[in-house]
Amino acid sequence: MVFGRRARWVRPAVDAVLRAYREAPGDRPRELAGFLAASGRLGAHRTVVRHRLVAPTRTTRMRWPAPAIDDLGALADFLSLDGDMMDWFADRREINRYARDERLRHYRYTWLPHRLIEAPKPMLRDLQRRLLAEVLAGMPVHERVHGFVPGRGVHTFAASHTGQEVLVSLDLRAFFSSITAARVYAVFRQAGYPEPVAHTLTALTTTRTPAHVLRDAPDATRAALLRRPHLPQGAPTSPALANLCAFRLDRRLTGLADRFGLHYSRYADDLAFSGTVGDRRVGDLISYVRAIVTEEGFRTHPGKTRVRRQGDRQLLAGLVVNARPAVAREDYDRLRAVLHNAGRHGLAAANREGHPDFAAHLAGRVAWMAHRHPTRAAKLHSLLRSAVAADRQ
């Protein structure tokens, strides 16, 4: 900046910056401004800026394999957008929140019994998918995370707790909406992106729910979470960002499990601990878990904490894990009955819930039920083939 005259305080301020920064903070102009303001070097003087010298930010280092993006111009080029379009999708003026015209909004909203699905419209969704594939994919998540991680899933999550004496499971309440834009920004900064780029990446992957949508919120707490900038459940980038934002939570819960001699893992909002532990120690474990979860900015669902021993049916993420991960017998029998009915009377007659593509729905359920269960797989696939063949006749 040029002030138009020589001031005595300038040299001490420069000296303070040089002492604080070994290298020029080319990726954090906001931090530098905050440092000067906090130092008191500028506050004691009435300063008039005659001319502001704007220097572009730059990436100083990248911690993980992801593209270096030096400034907002480079980010616009990376996304194949011009500056105005990028600003539009970043929604700095919060048009998505206040616009009455649906065409001006970037998200569509659907209330389910216990959550709000905030689905980005096609253009924003495509941008988010690119960020997921090229920016977020190279950032490591904690080794105990199984949800939304390539090569892992519900079955690997359940398998890690199979055949244990005790299974303790807890549920995180409002997992995605509990993650604020500030935490997402911290992820992008930690990755190495300059402040302006990190702010814009955060704006492209978070949202604030419009007031008219919040009128249907099931409770005031849920509405308060959705009113502030948060991860939208329904955006392709949200699961990966949620895992990254929960890294410290996973690290602390892993350490806690080690202290108790237990195994810990997480699938999305499901937390699980298993091993050998007495009743009194189980109570201590749950208390510690709830305290850590609260300190990390999340909350456990009070009605979804379960302690199951080998004599009970140990259910985790829809799978029974007493002996090996498998879908409950009654669910298998129910699907087999549906397939039998479809084979006798046709897919349309058996489609009582009105699925738009019932054959694909049944194929997905068969794949889920038959996973690593050859006996069930043979029976279900045979029934599915018969149902599809009968429907074509």
XYZ file of C-alpha atoms in Angstrom:
393
model
C 0.000 0.000 0.000
C 1.114 3.588 -0.670
C 0.218 6.150 2.024
C 1.450 9.289 0.266
C 3.896 10.283 3.021
C 6.615 8.764 5.143
C 5.389 7.623 8.551
C 7.560 6.717 11.547
C 5.506 3.629 12.392
C 6.021 1.994 8.957
C 9.537 0.678 9.612
C 8.630 -0.942 12.996
C 5.625 -2.547 11.328
C 7.806 -3.914 8.520
C 10.356 -5.189 11.045
C 7.595 -6.967 12.981
C 6.366 -8.698 9.819
C 9.873 -9.773 8.840
C 10.465 -11.238 12.295
C 7.156 -13.115 12.251
C 7.434 -14.508 8.721
C 10.554 -16.248 7.501
C 8.990 -16.400 4.045
C 6.596 -13.952 2.448
C 3.003 -15.037 3.234
C 2.046 -15.010 -0.421
C -0.870 -17.396 0.160
C -2.505 -15.613 3.124
C -3.212 -11.905 2.707
C -6.016 -11.981 5.290
C -3.697 -13.469 7.891
C -1.115 -10.754 7.224
C -3.737 -8.022 7.586
C -4.918 -9.604 10.821
C -1.374 -9.812 12.140
C -0.776 -6.104 11.514
C -4.085 -5.156 13.109
C -3.440 -7.316 16.172
C 0.099 -5.990 16.596
C -1.188 -2.474 17.225
C 1.195 -1.021 14.664
C -1.624 0.438 12.598
C -4.236 0.989 15.259
C -2.439 3.895 16.943
C -2.245 5.900 13.753
C -4.767 7.497 11.467
C -3.882 5.963 8.122
C -5.146 7.023 4.719
C -4.377 4.605 1.872
C -3.568 6.555 -1.304
C -3.044 3.532 -3.514
C -3.363 -0.210 -2.911
C -0.812 -2.438 -4.622
C -2.583 -5.730 -5.303
C -0.318 -8.743 -5.637
C -1.788 -12.078 -6.738
C -1.649 -14.878 -4.216
C 0.285 -18.031 -4.941
C 0.410 -21.609 -3.730
C 3.410 -22.023 -1.441
C 3.189 -25.795 -1.018
C 0.673 -28.615 -1.452
C 0.534 -31.278 1.255
C -1.167 -33.916 -0.901
C -1.428 -34.738 -4.616
C -3.886 -32.124 -5.852
C -3.619 -29.386 -8.480
C -1.934 -26.178 -7.344
C -4.278 -23.224 -7.887
C -2.572 -19.895 -7.208
C -5.412 -17.391 -7.360
C -9.040 -16.881 -8.330
C -8.172 -16.472 -12.000
C -6.432 -19.841 -11.974
C -9.413 -21.378 -10.173
C -11.804 -20.027 -12.818
C -9.588 -21.481 -15.541
C -9.439 -24.817 -13.717
C -13.243 -24.944 -13.581
C -13.591 -23.673 -17.179
C -15.578 -20.654 -15.996
C -15.207 -16.926 -16.296
C -14.949 -14.887 -13.107
C -18.598 -13.804 -13.082
C -19.892 -17.352 -13.481
C -17.617 -18.630 -10.726
C -18.857 -15.859 -8.450
C -22.431 -16.820 -9.342
C -21.925 -20.450 -8.326
C -20.023 -19.419 -5.196
C -23.141 -17.352 -4.373
C -21.402 -14.597 -2.442
C -24.575 -12.493 -2.510
C -26.615 -15.434 -1.138
C -29.090 -15.401 -4.006
C -29.750 -19.089 -3.385
C -30.962 -18.254 0.107
C -33.148 -15.246 -0.636
C -34.306 -15.539 -4.250
C -38.016 -16.217 -4.717
C -37.559 -17.476 -8.251
C -36.654 -21.184 -8.209
C -34.528 -20.731 -11.326
C -32.088 -18.536 -9.398
C -31.396 -21.186 -6.775
C -28.541 -23.691 -7.008
C -30.170 -26.434 -4.913
C -33.388 -28.443 -4.783
C -34.753 -29.416 -1.375
C -36.514 -32.566 -0.182
C -37.432 -33.235 3.440
C -37.153 -36.849 4.584
C -38.320 -37.929 8.069
C -35.043 -37.050 9.794
C -32.961 -35.134 7.280
C -33.000 -32.587 4.482
C -31.640 -33.564 1.084
C -30.066 -30.522 -0.583
C -29.320 -31.631 -4.140
C -27.300 -29.272 -6.347
C -28.678 -28.538 -9.786
C -26.804 -30.045 -12.765
C -24.269 -27.277 -13.454
C -23.165 -26.894 -9.843
C -23.242 -30.665 -9.411
C -20.843 -31.059 -12.337
C -18.457 -28.521 -10.798
C -18.580 -30.333 -7.478
C -17.924 -33.671 -9.149
C -14.824 -32.209 -10.748
C -13.622 -30.897 -7.402
C -14.260 -34.309 -5.887
C -12.324 -36.155 -8.598
C -9.387 -33.771 -9.009
C -9.024 -31.914 -5.698
C -10.473 -34.005 -2.880
C -9.641 -37.510 -4.118
C -5.949 -37.143 -3.253
C -6.522 -35.982 0.332
C -6.141 -38.838 2.849
C -8.886 -39.775 5.295
C -8.375 -41.606 8.579
C -7.624 -45.320 8.240
C -10.627 -46.246 10.423
C -13.148 -44.611 8.062
C -15.123 -46.956 5.802
C -17.878 -44.746 4.396
C -17.413 -43.048 0.986
C -13.861 -44.376 0.643
C -12.782 -46.302 -2.486
C -12.227 -49.963 -1.691
C -14.136 -49.778 1.591
C -17.818 -49.865 2.427
C -20.512 -51.235 4.705
C -19.139 -54.788 4.516
C -15.571 -53.828 5.421
C -16.975 -51.683 8.238
C -19.029 -54.576 9.577
C -16.288 -57.176 9.032
C -13.910 -55.287 11.321
C -16.347 -55.896 14.230
C -17.338 -59.496 13.479
C -17.316 -62.156 16.209
C -16.549 -59.793 19.103
C -17.733 -60.257 22.676
C -19.212 -56.756 22.874
C -20.343 -54.313 20.172
C -21.027 -50.681 21.128
C -22.573 -48.477 18.448
C -23.461 -44.788 18.487
C -24.953 -42.461 15.892
C -23.916 -38.897 15.073
C -26.898 -36.592 14.806
C -27.173 -34.264 11.779
C -23.711 -35.297 10.617
C -23.431 -33.215 7.419
C -25.221 -30.092 8.617
C -23.058 -30.047 11.770
C -19.988 -29.389 9.634
C -19.620 -25.644 9.162
C -18.086 -23.701 6.306
C -15.253 -22.670 8.642
C -14.205 -26.301 9.026
C -14.382 -26.890 5.280
C -12.252 -23.780 4.722
C -9.686 -25.178 7.171
C -9.442 -28.369 5.080
C -8.683 -26.449 1.897
C -6.156 -24.239 3.690
C -4.483 -27.271 5.244
C -4.218 -28.791 1.778
C -2.204 -25.750 0.718
C -4.620 -23.501 -1.178
C -4.223 -19.706 -0.785
C -6.843 -17.904 1.298
C -8.958 -16.499 -1.577
C -8.967 -19.866 -3.370
C -9.865 -21.729 -0.172
C -12.728 -19.308 0.492
C -14.148 -19.806 -2.982
C -13.771 -23.594 -2.862
C -15.624 -23.490 0.446
C -18.396 -21.379 -1.048
C -18.763 -23.821 -3.949
C -19.199 -26.794 -1.609
C -21.310 -25.354 1.241
C -24.686 -23.644 1.431
C -27.210 -21.926 3.703
C -30.757 -23.272 3.585
C -33.465 -20.762 2.548
C -35.932 -19.631 5.205
C -38.980 -21.037 3.419
C -37.393 -24.511 3.503
C -36.572 -24.212 7.204
C -40.248 -23.755 8.039
C -40.622 -27.524 7.627
C -37.654 -28.385 9.859
C -38.554 -31.043 12.463
C -37.044 -29.033 15.326
C -35.364 -25.729 16.137
C -31.924 -27.327 16.548
C -31.980 -28.778 13.042
C -33.139 -25.429 11.636
C -30.301 -23.601 13.402
C -27.706 -25.942 11.886
C -29.126 -25.532 8.387
C -29.417 -21.752 8.688
C -25.638 -21.322 8.927
C -23.232 -22.261 6.086
C -22.845 -26.056 6.154
C -22.193 -29.151 4.055
C -25.322 -29.992 2.055
C -26.416 -33.615 2.247
C -26.887 -34.454 -1.416
C -23.826 -32.723 -2.886
C -21.193 -35.093 -4.363
C -18.393 -33.330 -2.477
C -20.029 -33.534 0.964
C -19.132 -37.130 1.959
C -15.429 -36.641 1.178
C -15.309 -33.276 2.936
C -17.169 -34.686 5.934
C -14.563 -37.436 6.289
C -11.748 -34.902 6.065
C -13.384 -32.589 8.599
C -13.889 -35.515 10.993
C -10.225 -36.603 10.864
C -9.457 -35.265 14.327
C -12.600 -36.921 15.718
C -11.536 -40.276 14.249
C -8.016 -39.883 15.577
C -9.226 -39.144 19.114
C -11.775 -41.976 19.109
C -9.123 -44.394 17.832
C -6.876 -43.381 20.717
C -9.751 -43.809 23.162
C -10.503 -47.282 21.802
C -6.835 -48.236 22.162
C -6.936 -47.223 25.832
C -9.892 -49.575 26.364
C -8.328 -52.369 24.303
C -11.080 -52.078 21.687
C -11.360 -51.612 17.931
C -12.971 -48.444 16.533
C -14.249 -47.593 13.074
C -16.757 -45.204 11.487
C -19.127 -45.460 8.533
C -20.564 -41.978 7.785
C -22.454 -41.109 10.989
C -22.208 -44.596 12.547
C -19.545 -45.085 15.235
C -18.641 -48.602 16.377
C -16.415 -50.048 19.117
C -15.919 -53.767 19.698
C -13.856 -56.169 21.764
C -13.861 -57.404 25.343
C -15.029 -54.986 28.016
C -17.108 -55.191 31.209
C -20.388 -53.412 31.896
C -18.850 -50.700 34.052
C -16.158 -49.943 31.521
C -18.793 -49.789 28.756
C -20.509 -46.962 30.616
C -17.206 -45.123 30.958
C -16.479 -45.642 27.251
C -19.819 -44.169 26.183
C -19.342 -41.147 28.446
C -15.881 -40.467 27.020
C -17.117 -40.907 23.446
C -19.950 -38.430 23.952
C -17.567 -35.898 25.488
C -15.098 -36.177 22.589
C -17.871 -35.985 20.008
C -19.198 -32.786 21.614
C -15.732 -31.233 21.811
C -15.260 -31.918 18.095
C -18.445 -30.073 17.149
C -20.777 -33.055 16.693
C -23.549 -34.615 18.775
C -24.579 -38.205 19.410
C -28.176 -39.244 18.887
C -29.508 -39.994 22.405
C -31.836 -42.767 21.250
C -29.371 -44.649 19.043
C -26.701 -45.883 21.435
C -26.615 -49.685 21.596
C -24.580 -52.209 23.611
C -24.881 -55.766 22.256
C -23.096 -58.870 23.537
C -22.629 -62.209 21.778
C -25.897 -63.481 23.192
C -27.724 -60.635 21.418
C -28.114 -60.057 17.720
C -25.224 -57.707 16.976
C -26.524 -55.443 14.224
C -24.287 -52.883 12.548
C -25.187 -50.783 9.487
C -27.935 -53.223 8.550
C -25.723 -56.319 8.876
C -25.648 -58.991 11.586
C -22.004 -59.442 12.685
C -22.159 -62.147 15.379
C -20.428 -64.697 13.127
C -19.901 -62.995 9.772
C -21.443 -59.927 8.110
C -24.833 -60.914 6.715
C -28.252 -59.369 6.178
C -30.779 -60.402 8.814
C -32.682 -63.600 7.990
C -36.088 -61.910 8.024
C -34.918 -59.343 5.445
C -33.658 -62.156 3.235
C -36.957 -64.026 3.549
C -38.900 -60.861 2.735
C -36.916 -60.245 -0.463
C -37.248 -63.873 -1.492
C -41.031 -63.600 -1.104
C -41.115 -60.465 -3.268
C -39.074 -62.162 -5.994
C -41.299 -65.236 -5.861
C -44.390 -63.041 -6.190
C -42.822 -61.149 -9.119
C -42.064 -64.447 -10.850
C -45.670 -65.589 -10.547
C -47.603 -62.361 -11.156
C -45.116 -60.021 -12.881
C -42.937 -57.128 -11.737
C -45.738 -54.558 -11.877
C -47.955 -56.544 -9.507
C -45.103 -57.014 -7.034
C -44.046 -53.347 -7.159
C -46.218 -52.201 -4.260
C -44.014 -49.217 -3.372
C -44.041 -47.774 -6.885
C -40.336 -47.892 -7.752
C -39.759 -46.302 -11.198
C -37.378 -49.105 -12.257
C -38.412 -52.074 -10.152
C -36.118 -54.564 -11.908
C -33.056 -52.396 -11.144
C -34.273 -51.923 -7.564
C -34.563 -55.691 -7.101
C -31.141 -56.260 -8.669
C -29.610 -53.834 -6.202
C -31.270 -55.524 -3.240
C -30.141 -58.938 -4.462
C -26.545 -57.714 -4.783
C -26.702 -56.314 -1.250
C -28.199 -59.475 0.269
C -25.943 -61.893 -1.639
C -22.613 -60.193 -0.924
C -20.110 -62.888 0.177
C -22.967 -65.325 0.806
C -22.873 -67.870 -2.053
C -25.889 -69.912 -0.925
C -28.139 -66.888 -0.739
C -26.629 -65.505 -3.928
C -27.511 -68.589 -5.972
C -31.106 -68.671 -4.716
C -31.783 -64.938 -5.100
C -30.214 -64.623 -8.549
C -32.267 -67.598 -9.743
C -35.481 -66.013 -8.475
C -34.542 -62.649 -10.007
C -33.883 -64.212 -13.430
C -37.223 -65.999 -13.268
C -39.040 -62.785 -12.351
C -37.463 -60.784 -15.191
C -38.052 -63.592 -17.700
C -41.691 -63.956 -16.666
C -42.257 -60.229 -17.023
C -40.967 -60.284 -20.615
C -43.393 -62.984 -21.703
